XYZ file of C-alpha atoms in Angstrom:
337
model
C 64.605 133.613 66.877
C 64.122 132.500 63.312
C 67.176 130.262 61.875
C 69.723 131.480 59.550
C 69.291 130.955 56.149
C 71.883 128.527 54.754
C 73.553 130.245 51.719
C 76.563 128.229 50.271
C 78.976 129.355 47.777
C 82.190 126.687 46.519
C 84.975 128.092 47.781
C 89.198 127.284 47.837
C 88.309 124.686 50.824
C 85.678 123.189 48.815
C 87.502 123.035 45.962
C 90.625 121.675 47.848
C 87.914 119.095 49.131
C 86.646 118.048 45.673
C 90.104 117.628 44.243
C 91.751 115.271 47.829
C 88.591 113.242 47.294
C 88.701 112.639 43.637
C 92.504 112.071 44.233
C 91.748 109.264 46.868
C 89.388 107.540 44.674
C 91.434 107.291 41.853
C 94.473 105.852 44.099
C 92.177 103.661 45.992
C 90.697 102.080 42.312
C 94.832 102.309 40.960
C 96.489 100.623 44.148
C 94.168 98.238 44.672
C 93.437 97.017 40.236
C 90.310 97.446 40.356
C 88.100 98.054 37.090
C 84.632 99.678 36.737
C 84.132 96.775 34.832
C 84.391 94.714 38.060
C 81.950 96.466 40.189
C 78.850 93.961 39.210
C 77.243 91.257 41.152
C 75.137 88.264 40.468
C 73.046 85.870 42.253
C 74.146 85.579 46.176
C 75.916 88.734 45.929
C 73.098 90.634 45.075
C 70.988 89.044 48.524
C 74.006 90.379 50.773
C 73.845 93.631 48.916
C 70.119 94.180 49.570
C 69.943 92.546 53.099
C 72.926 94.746 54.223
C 70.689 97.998 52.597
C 67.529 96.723 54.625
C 69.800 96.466 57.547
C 71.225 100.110 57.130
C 67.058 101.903 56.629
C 66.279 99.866 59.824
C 69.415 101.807 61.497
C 68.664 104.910 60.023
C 64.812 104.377 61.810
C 66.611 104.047 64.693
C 69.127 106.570 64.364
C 65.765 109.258 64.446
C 64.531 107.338 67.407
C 67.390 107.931 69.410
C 67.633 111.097 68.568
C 64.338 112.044 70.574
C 66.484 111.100 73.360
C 68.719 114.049 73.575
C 65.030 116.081 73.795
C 63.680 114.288 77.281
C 62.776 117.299 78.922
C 60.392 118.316 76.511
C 59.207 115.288 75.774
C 58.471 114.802 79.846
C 57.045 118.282 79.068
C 54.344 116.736 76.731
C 55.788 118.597 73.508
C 55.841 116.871 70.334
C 59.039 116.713 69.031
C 59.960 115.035 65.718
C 63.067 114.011 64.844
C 63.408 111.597 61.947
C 62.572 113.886 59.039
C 65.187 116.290 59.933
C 67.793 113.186 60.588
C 67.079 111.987 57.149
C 66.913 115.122 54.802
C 70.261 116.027 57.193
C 71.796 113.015 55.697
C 70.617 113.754 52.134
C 72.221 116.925 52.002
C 74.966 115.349 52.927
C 74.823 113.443 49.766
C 74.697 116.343 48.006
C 76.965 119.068 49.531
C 80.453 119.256 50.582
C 81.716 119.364 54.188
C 79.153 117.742 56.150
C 77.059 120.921 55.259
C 74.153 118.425 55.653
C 73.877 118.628 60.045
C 73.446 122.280 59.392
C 69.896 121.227 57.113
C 69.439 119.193 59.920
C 69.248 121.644 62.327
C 67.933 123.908 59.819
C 64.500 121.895 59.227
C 64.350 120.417 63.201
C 64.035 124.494 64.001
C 61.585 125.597 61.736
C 59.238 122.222 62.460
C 59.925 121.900 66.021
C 60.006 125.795 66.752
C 62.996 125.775 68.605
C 66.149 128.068 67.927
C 68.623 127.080 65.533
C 71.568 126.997 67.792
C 69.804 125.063 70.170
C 69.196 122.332 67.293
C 72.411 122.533 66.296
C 73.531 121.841 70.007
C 71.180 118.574 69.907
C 73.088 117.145 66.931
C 76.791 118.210 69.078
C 75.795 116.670 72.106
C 75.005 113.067 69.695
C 78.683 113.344 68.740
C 79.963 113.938 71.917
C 78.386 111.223 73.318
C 79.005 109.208 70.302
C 82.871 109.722 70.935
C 82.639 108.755 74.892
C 81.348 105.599 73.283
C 83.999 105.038 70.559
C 86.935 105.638 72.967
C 85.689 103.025 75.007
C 85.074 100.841 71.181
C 88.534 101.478 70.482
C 90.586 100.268 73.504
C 88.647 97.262 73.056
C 89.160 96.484 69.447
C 92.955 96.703 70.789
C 92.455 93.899 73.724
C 91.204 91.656 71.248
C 94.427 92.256 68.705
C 97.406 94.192 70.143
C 98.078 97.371 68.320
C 100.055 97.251 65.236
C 101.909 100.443 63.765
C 99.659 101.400 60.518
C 98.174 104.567 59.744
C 94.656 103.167 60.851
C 95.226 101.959 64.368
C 97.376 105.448 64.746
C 94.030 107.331 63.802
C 91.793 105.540 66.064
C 94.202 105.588 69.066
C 94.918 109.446 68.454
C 90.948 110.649 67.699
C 90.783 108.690 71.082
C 93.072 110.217 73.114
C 91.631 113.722 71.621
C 88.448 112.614 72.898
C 90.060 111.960 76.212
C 91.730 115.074 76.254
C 88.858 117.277 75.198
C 86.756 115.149 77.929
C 88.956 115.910 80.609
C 88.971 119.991 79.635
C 85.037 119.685 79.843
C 85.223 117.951 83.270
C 87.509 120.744 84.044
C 85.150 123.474 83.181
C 82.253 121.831 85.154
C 84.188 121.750 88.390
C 86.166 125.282 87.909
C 83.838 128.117 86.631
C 87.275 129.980 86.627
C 88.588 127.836 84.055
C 85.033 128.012 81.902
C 85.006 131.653 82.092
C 88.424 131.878 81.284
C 88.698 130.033 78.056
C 85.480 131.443 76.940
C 86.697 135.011 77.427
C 89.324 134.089 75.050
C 87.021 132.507 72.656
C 84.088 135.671 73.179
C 87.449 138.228 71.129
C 86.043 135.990 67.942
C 82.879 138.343 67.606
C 79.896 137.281 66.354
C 81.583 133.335 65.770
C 82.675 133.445 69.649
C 78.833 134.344 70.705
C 77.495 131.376 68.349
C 79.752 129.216 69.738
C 79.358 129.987 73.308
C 75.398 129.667 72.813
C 76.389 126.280 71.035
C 78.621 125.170 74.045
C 76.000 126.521 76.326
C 72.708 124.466 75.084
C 74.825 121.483 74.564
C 75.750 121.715 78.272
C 71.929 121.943 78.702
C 70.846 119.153 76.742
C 73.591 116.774 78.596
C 72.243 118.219 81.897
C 69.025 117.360 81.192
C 69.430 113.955 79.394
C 71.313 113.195 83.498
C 68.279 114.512 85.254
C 65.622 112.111 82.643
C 68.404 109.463 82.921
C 68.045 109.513 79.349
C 72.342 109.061 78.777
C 71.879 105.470 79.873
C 69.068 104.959 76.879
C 71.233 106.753 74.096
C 74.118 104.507 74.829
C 71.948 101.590 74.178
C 70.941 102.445 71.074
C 74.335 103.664 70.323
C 75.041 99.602 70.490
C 72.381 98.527 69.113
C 73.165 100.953 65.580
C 77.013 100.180 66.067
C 75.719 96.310 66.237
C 73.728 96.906 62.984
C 76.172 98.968 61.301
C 79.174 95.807 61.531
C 76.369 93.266 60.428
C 76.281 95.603 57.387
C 79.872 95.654 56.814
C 79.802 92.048 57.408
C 77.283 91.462 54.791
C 78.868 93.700 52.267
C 82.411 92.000 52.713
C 80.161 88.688 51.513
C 78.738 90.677 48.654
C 82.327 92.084 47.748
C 83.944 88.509 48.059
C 86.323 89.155 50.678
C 87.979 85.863 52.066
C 87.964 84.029 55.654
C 89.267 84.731 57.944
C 89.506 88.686 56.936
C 85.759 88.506 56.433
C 84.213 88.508 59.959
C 83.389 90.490 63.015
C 86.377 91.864 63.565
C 87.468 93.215 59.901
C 83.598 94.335 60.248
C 83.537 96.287 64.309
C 87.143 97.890 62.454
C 85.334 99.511 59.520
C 82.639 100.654 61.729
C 84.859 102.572 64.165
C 86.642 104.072 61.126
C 83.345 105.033 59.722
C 82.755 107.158 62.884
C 86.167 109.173 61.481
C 85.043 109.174 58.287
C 82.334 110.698 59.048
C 83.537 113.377 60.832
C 86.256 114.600 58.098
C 85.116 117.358 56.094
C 84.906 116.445 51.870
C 83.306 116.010 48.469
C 79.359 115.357 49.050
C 79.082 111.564 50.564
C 82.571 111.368 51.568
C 83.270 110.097 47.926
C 86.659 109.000 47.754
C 87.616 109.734 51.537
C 85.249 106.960 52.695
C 86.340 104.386 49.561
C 89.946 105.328 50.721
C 89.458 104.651 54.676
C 87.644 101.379 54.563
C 89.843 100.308 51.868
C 93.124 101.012 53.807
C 91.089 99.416 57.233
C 90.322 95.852 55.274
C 94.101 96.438 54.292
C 94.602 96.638 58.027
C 92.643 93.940 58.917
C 94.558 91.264 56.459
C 97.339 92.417 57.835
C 96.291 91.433 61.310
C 95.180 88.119 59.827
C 99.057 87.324 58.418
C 97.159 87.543 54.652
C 99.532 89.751 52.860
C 98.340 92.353 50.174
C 97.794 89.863 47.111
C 95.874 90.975 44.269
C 93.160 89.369 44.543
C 92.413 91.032 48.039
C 93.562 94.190 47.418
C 90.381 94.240 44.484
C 87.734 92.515 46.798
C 88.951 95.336 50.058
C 88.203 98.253 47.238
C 85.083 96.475 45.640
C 83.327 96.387 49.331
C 84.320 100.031 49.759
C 82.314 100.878 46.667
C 79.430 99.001 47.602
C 79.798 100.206 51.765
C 79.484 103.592 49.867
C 76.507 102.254 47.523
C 74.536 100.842 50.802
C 74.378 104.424 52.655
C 73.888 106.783 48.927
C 71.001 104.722 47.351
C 68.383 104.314 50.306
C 69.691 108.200 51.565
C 68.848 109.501 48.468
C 66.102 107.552 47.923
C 64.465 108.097 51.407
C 65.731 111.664 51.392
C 63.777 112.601 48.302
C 60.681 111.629 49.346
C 61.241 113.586 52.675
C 62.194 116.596 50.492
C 58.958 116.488 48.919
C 56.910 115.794 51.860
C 58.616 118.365 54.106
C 59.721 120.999 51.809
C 57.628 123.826 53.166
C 60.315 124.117 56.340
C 63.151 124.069 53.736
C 61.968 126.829 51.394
């Protein structure tokens, strides 16, 4: 079956998305003083910068790597299958449209180079972020045994996208053991039309792809590499709160592991192309967390260094995406247009 072809149009959601992005940015660069004029750097600032960069392209390498993983019948099979093109032009998109628009390029290129059905690429990038959330449920309960929770609006998101993961995993469990049940809340979901059918064939190859990964024993690989990118990604953060100037003891592993998990949020909330002001706004109000943890207070001084490392967290993914993304645009534009 030949994929879809992506047409987007701006529409009232998009536009709602543009304007609760802008508005975060602008209250994230108001609350916390800082200046355009401050967002420079000079000497040691600039080696964090670029080492926490390098570390991110080395990530994003391994990022396509494990995503061969979810393919490990075909692979067994002796098929070819590429991944990292599609990863990267996936996140490039994403630079440039709104809504995480990007996965469906993804999927979109993976099809057309891999010849495999669109809905069954799609399902390949699902069944990452469902296994990606078993992961960060886990991540979050213990980022709480090594700080008890505190009420603030971050811990509150983590602990609730957790329990939702919970929830939803025990509703899939559910539907494995008790066809009755599957068959049930699909017939519900099947009234949709033509979006109930797509998603049922989504649920359906994602079921297959986690089915097979068990038989390869491939799960137990993608959760290592799930560590080692969730190591890399907090020595990024790490690096970047250096490069931003962000004081001991805030500045460390665990202001760092906190921004990661709330990336993984982030990442998943629908808004202006590269999360512009959503992610400036989340890892700002995370450091915010973290000194708060620490006994630091919100002085002014802080408040500009927790916003100047979410402008350069958001600097370190745009500049080697776009960069790295062009060039895969170019090379692999005949499965795009």
């Amino acid at each position: 079956m030949e994929p879809p072809k992506i047409k987007y149009r701006i529409g009232a959601r998009d536009l709602a998305g543009y304007g609760i992005s802008g508005l975060l940015l602008w209250y994230t660069f108001h609350q916390s003083g800082l200046r355009l004029a401050d967002i420079r750097m000079s000497g040691l600032q600039w080696v964090y910068f670029a080492a926490a960069v390098a570390v991110f392209v080395f990530s994003l390498w391994l990022y396509g790597v494990r995503a061969r993983v979810v393919w490990a019948g075909e692979i067994a099979a002796g098929r070819p299958i590429s991944t990292y093109g599609s990863f990267i032009l996936g996140n490039f998109y994403n630079c440039l449209l709104p809504g995480n628009l990007g996965e469906a390029v993804r999927a979109l290129h993976f099809s057309r180079k891999n010849g495999i059905t669109f809905s069954r690429s799609l399902a390949a990038t699902v069944t990452e972020k469902w296994l990606d959330a078993q992961v960060f449920a886990i991540l979050v309960l213990l980022l709480f045994l090594v700080k008890p929770f505190a009420p603030d609006i971050v811990s509150y998101a983590l602990v609730y996208t957790a329990l939702a993961v919970l929830v939803l995993t025990c509703i899939h469990q559910l539907m494995l053991r008790y066809k009755g049940i599957e068959k049930g809340l699909w017939a519900i979901a099947l009234r949709l039309g033509r979006a109930g059918r797509f998603l049922y064939r989504l649920y359906y190859h994602t079921d297959q792809h986690l089915r097979t990964m068990h038989r390869y024993k491939a799960v137990q690989t993608y959760i290592l590499f799930f560590f080692l990118i969730f190591g890399l990604n907090v020595l990024q953060f790490l690096l970047l709160e250096y490069a931003a100037g962000v004081s001991s003891p805030v500045a460390g592993i665990y202001s760092s592991y906190l921004v990661a998990l709330s990336m993984m949020i982030i990442a998943f909330i629908p808004s202006a192309p590269s999360n512009i002001g959503v992610l400036h706004y989340g890892v700002y109000s995370a450091m915010i967390f973290a000194g708060r943890q620490y006994g630091t207070g919100e002085v002014p001084q802080s408040l500009e260094a927790y916003a100047l490392f979410s402008v350069y967290a958001h600097l370190s993914f745009l500049i080697p995406e776009i960069a790295i993304g062009t060039w895969y645009l170019i090379r692999e534009r005949q499965f795009l247009f």
